[in-house]
Short mmCIF file of N, CA and C in Angstrom, two decimals:
data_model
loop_
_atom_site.label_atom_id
_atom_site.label_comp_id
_atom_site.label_asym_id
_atom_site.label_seq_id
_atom_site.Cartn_x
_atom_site.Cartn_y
_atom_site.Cartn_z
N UNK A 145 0.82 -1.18 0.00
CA UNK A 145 0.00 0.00 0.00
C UNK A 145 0.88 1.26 0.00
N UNK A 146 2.00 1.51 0.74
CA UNK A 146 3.01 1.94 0.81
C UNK A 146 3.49 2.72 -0.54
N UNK A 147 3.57 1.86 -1.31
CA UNK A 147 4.60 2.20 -2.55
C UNK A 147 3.71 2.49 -3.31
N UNK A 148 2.39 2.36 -3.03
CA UNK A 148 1.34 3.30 -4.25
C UNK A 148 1.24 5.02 -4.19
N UNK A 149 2.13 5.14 -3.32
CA UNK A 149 2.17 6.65 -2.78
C UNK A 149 2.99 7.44 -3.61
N UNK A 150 2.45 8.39 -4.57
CA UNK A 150 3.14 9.52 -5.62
C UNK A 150 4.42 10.10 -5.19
N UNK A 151 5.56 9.47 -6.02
CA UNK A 151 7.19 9.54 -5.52
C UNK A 151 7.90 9.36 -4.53
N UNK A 152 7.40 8.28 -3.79
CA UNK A 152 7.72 7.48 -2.86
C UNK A 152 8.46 6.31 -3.62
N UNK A 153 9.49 5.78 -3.84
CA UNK A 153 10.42 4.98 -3.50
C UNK A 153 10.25 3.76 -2.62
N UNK A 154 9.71 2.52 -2.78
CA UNK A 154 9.97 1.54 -1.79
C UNK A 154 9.83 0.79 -2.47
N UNK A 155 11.14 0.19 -1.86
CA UNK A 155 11.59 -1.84 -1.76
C UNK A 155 10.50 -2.63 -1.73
N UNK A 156 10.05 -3.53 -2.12
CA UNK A 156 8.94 -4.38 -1.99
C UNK A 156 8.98 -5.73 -2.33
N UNK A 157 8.96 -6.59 -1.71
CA UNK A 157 8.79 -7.89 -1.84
C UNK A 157 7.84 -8.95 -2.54
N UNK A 158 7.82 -9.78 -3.01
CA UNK A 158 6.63 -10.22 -3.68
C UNK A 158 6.08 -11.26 -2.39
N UNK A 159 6.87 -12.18 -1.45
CA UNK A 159 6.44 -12.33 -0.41
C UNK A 159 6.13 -12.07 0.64
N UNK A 160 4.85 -11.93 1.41
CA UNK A 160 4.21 -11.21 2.50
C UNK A 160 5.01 -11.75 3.76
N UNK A 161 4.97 -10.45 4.84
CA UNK A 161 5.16 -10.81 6.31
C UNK A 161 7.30 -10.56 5.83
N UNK A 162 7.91 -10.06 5.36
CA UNK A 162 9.07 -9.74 5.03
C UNK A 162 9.51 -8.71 6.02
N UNK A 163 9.16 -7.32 6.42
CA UNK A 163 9.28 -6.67 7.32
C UNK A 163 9.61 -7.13 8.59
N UNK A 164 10.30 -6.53 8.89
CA UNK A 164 10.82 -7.07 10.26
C UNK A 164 11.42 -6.04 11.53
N UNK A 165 10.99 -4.66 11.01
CA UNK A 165 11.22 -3.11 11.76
C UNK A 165 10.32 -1.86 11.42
N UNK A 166 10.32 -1.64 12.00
CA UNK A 166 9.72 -0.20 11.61
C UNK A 166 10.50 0.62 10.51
N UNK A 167 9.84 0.86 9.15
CA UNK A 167 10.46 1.94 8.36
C UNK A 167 9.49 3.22 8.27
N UNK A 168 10.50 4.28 8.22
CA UNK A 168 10.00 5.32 8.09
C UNK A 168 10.40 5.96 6.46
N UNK A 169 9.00 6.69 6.67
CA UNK A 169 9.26 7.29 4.83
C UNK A 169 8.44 8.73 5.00
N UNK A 170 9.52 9.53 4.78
CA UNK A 170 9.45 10.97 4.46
C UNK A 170 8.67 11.63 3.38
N UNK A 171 7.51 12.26 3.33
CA UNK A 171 6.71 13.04 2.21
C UNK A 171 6.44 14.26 2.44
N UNK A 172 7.40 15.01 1.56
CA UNK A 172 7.37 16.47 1.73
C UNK A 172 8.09 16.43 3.03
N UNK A 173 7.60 17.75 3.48
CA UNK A 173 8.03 18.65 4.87
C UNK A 173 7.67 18.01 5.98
N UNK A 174 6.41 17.72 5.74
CA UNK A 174 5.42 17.80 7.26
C UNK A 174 5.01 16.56 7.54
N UNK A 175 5.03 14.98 6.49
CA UNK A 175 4.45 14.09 6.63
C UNK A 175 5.48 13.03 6.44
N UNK A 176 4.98 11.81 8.03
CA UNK A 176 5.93 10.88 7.54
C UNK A 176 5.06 9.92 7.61
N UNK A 177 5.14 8.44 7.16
CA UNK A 177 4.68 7.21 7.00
C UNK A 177 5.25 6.22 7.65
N UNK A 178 5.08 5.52 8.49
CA UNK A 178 5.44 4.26 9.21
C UNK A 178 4.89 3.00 8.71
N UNK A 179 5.74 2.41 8.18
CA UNK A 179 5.34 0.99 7.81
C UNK A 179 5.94 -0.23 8.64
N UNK A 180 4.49 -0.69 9.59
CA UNK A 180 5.12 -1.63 10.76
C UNK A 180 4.97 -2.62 10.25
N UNK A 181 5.90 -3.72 10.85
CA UNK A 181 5.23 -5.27 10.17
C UNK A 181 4.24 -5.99 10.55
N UNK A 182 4.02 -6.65 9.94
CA UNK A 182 2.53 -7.29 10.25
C UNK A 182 2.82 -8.54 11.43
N UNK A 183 1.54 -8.79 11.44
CA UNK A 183 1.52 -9.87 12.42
C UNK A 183 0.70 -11.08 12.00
N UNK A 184 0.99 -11.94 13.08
CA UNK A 184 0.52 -13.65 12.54
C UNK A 184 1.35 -13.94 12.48
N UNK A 185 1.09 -15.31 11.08
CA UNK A 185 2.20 -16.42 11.18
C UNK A 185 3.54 -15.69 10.62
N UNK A 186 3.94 -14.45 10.08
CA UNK A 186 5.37 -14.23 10.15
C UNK A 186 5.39 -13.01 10.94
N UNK A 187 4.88 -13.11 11.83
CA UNK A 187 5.05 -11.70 13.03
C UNK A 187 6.68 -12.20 13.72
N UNK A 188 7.63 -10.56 13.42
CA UNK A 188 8.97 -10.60 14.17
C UNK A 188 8.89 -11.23 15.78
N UNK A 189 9.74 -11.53 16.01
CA UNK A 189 9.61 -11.75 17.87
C UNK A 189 9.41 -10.55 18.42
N UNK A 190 9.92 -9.33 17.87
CA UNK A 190 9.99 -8.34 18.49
C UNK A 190 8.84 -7.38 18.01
N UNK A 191 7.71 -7.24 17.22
CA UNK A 191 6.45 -7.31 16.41
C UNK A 191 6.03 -6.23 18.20
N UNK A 192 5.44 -6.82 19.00
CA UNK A 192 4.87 -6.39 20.32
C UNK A 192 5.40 -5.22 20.88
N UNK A 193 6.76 -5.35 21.47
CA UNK A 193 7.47 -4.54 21.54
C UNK A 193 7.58 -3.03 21.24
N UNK A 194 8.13 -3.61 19.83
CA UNK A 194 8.66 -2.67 19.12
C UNK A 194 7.33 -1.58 18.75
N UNK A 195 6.02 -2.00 18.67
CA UNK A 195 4.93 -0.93 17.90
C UNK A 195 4.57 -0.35 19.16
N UNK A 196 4.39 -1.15 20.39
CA UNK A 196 3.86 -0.64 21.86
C UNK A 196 4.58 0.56 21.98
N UNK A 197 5.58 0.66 22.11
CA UNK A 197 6.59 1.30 22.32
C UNK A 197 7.04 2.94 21.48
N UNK A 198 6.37 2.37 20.01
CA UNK A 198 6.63 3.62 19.20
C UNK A 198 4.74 4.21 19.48
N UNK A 199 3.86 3.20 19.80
CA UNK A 199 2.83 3.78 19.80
C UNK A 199 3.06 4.65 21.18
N UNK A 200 3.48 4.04 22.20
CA UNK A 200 3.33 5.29 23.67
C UNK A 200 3.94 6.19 23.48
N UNK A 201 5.38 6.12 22.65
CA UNK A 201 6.42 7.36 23.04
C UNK A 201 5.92 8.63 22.20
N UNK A 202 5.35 8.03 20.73
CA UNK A 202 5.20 8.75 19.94
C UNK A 202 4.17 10.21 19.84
N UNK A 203 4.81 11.40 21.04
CA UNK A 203 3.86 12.17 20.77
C UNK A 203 2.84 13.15 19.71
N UNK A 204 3.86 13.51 18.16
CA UNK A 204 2.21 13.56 17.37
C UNK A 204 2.50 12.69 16.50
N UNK A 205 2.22 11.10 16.78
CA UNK A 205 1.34 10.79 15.98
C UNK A 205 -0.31 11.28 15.87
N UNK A 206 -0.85 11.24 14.51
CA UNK A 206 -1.56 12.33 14.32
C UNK A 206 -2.98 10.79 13.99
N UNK A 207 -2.43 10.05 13.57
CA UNK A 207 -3.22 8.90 12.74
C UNK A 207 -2.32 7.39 12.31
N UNK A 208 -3.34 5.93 13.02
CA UNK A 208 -2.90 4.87 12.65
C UNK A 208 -3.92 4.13 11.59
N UNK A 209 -3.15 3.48 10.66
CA UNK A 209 -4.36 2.97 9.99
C UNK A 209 -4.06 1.41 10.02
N UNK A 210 -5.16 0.82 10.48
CA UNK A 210 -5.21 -0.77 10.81
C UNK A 210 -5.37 -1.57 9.26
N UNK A 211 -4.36 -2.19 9.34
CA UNK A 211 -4.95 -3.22 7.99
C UNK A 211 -5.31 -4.53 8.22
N UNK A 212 -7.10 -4.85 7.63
CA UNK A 212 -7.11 -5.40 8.03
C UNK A 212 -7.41 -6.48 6.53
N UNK A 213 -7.05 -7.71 6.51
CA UNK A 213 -7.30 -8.55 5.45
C UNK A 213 -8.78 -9.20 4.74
N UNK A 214 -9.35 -8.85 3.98
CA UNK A 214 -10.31 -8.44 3.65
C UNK A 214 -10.81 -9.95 3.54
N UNK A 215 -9.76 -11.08 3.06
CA UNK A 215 -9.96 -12.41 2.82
C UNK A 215 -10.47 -13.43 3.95
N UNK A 216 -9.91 -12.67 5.09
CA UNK A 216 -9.62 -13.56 6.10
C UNK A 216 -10.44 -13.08 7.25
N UNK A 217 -10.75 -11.86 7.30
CA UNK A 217 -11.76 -10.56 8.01
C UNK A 217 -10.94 -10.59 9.45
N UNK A 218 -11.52 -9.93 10.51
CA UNK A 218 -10.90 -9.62 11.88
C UNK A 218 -10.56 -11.01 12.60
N UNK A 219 -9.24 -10.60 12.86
CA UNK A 219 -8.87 -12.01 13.65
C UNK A 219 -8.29 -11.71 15.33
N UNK A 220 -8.45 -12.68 15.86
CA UNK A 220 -7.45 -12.24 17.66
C UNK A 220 -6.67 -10.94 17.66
N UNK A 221 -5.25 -11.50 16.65
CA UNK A 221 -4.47 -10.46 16.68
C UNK A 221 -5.25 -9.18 16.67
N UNK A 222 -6.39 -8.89 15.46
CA UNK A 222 -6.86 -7.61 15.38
C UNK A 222 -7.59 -7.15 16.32
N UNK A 223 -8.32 -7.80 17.15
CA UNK A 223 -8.62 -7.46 18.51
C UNK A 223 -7.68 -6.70 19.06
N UNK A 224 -6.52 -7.55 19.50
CA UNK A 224 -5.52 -7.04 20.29
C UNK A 224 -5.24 -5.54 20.08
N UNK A 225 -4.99 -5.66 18.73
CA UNK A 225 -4.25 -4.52 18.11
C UNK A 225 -5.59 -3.02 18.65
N UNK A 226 -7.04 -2.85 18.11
CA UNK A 226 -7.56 -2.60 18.52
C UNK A 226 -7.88 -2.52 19.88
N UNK A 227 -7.68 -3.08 20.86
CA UNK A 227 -7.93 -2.81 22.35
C UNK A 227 -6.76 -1.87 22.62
N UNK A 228 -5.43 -2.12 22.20
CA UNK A 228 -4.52 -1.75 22.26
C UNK A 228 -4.65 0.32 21.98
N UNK A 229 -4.64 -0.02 20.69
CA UNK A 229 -5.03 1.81 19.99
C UNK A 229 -6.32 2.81 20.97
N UNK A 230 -7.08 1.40 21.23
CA UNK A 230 -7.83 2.23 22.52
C UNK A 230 -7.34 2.68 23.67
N UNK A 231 -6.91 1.03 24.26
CA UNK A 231 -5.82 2.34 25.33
C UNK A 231 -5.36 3.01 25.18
N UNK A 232 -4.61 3.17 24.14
CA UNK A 232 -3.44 4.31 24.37
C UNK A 232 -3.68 5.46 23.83
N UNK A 233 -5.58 5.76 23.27
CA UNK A 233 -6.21 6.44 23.19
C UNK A 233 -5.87 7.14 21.62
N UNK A 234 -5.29 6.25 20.80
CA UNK A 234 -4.36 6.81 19.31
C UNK A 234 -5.62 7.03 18.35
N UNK A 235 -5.44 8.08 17.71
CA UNK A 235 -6.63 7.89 16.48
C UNK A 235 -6.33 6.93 15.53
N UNK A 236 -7.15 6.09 14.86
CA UNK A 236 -6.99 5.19 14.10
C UNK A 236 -8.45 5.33 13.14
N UNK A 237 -8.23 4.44 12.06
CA UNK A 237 -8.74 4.28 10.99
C UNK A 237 -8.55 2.52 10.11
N UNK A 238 -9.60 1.98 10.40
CA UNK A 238 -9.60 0.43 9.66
C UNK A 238 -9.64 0.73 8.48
N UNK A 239 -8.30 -0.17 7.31
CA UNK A 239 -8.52 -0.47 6.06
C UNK A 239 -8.54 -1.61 6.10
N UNK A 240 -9.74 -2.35 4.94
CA UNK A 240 -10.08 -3.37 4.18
C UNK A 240 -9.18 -3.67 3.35
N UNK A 241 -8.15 -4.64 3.41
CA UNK A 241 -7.26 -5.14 2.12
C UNK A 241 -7.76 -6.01 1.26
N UNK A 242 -7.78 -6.45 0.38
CA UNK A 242 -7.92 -7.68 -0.65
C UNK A 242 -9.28 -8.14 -0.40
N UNK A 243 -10.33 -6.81 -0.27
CA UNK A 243 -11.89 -6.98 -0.87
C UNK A 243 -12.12 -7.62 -2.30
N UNK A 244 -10.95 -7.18 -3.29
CA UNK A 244 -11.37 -7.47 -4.70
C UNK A 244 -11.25 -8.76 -4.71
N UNK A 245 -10.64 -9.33 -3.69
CA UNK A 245 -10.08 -11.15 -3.70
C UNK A 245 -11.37 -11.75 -3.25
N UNK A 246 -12.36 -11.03 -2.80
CA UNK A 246 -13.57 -12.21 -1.71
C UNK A 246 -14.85 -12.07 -2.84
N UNK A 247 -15.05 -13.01 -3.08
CA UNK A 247 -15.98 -13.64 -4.40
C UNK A 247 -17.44 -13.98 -3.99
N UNK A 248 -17.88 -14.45 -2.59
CA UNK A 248 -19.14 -14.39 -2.69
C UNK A 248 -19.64 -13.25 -1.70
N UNK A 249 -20.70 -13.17 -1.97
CA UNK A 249 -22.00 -12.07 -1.08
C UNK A 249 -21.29 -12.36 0.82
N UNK A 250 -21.78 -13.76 1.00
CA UNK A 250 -21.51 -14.59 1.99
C UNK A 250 -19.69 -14.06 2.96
N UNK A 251 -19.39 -14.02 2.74
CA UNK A 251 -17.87 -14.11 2.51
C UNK A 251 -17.56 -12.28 2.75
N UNK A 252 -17.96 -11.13 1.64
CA UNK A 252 -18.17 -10.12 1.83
C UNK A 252 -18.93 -9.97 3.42
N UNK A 253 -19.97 -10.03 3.48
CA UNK A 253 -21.01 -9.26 4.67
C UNK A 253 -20.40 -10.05 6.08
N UNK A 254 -19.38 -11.31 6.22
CA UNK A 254 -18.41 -11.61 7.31
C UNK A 254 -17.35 -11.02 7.38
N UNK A 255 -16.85 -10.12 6.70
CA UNK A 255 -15.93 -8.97 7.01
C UNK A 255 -16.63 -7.87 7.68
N UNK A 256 -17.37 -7.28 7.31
CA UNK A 256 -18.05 -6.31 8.04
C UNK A 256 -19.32 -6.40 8.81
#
């Protein structure tokens, strides 16, 4: 999602769950982008940690946006992650990934 961003520059993998730190990416003056790694079955050891951590310290963050897999819909982890952004009281925003991938009616209306 990252690298669809107008003159942004990023590395990209064709296999998912590759990330393994926090990168930051500079746009313009005033705006930066954090791309954390995901979680599940290739979540870093250090995955917990490391986002807790940039989520408390980080005073303006301004906005997080949750991705969530459109195929597979809300799972534990996304709970977590969500209870989490609540505590720590962060504004956030859920995206739907790979809607165009879910084929029936059925399947659609269990994501949301």
């Amino acid at each position: 999602m990252v690298k669809e961003v107008p003159g942004l520059r990023v590395k990209t993998s064709k296999k998912p769950g590759l990330t393994r730190t926090l990168n930051f990416f500079e746009i313009g003056r005033l705006l930066f982008l954090v791309d954390a790694p995901g979680y599940g079955f290739h979540q870093p050891k250090t995955f917990i940690g490391s986002v807790e951590t940039y989520l408390r310290q980080r005073k303006n963050l301004v906005r997080t946006f949750l991705l969530i897999d459109g195929k597979v819909g809300f799972t534990e982890l996304d709970y977590v992650a969500l209870d989490m952004l609540e505590e720590f009281r962060i504004p956030y925003a859920l995206v739907l990934t790979k809607v165009d991938k879910v084929h029936s009616s059925r399947d659609r209306k269990s994501v949301v």
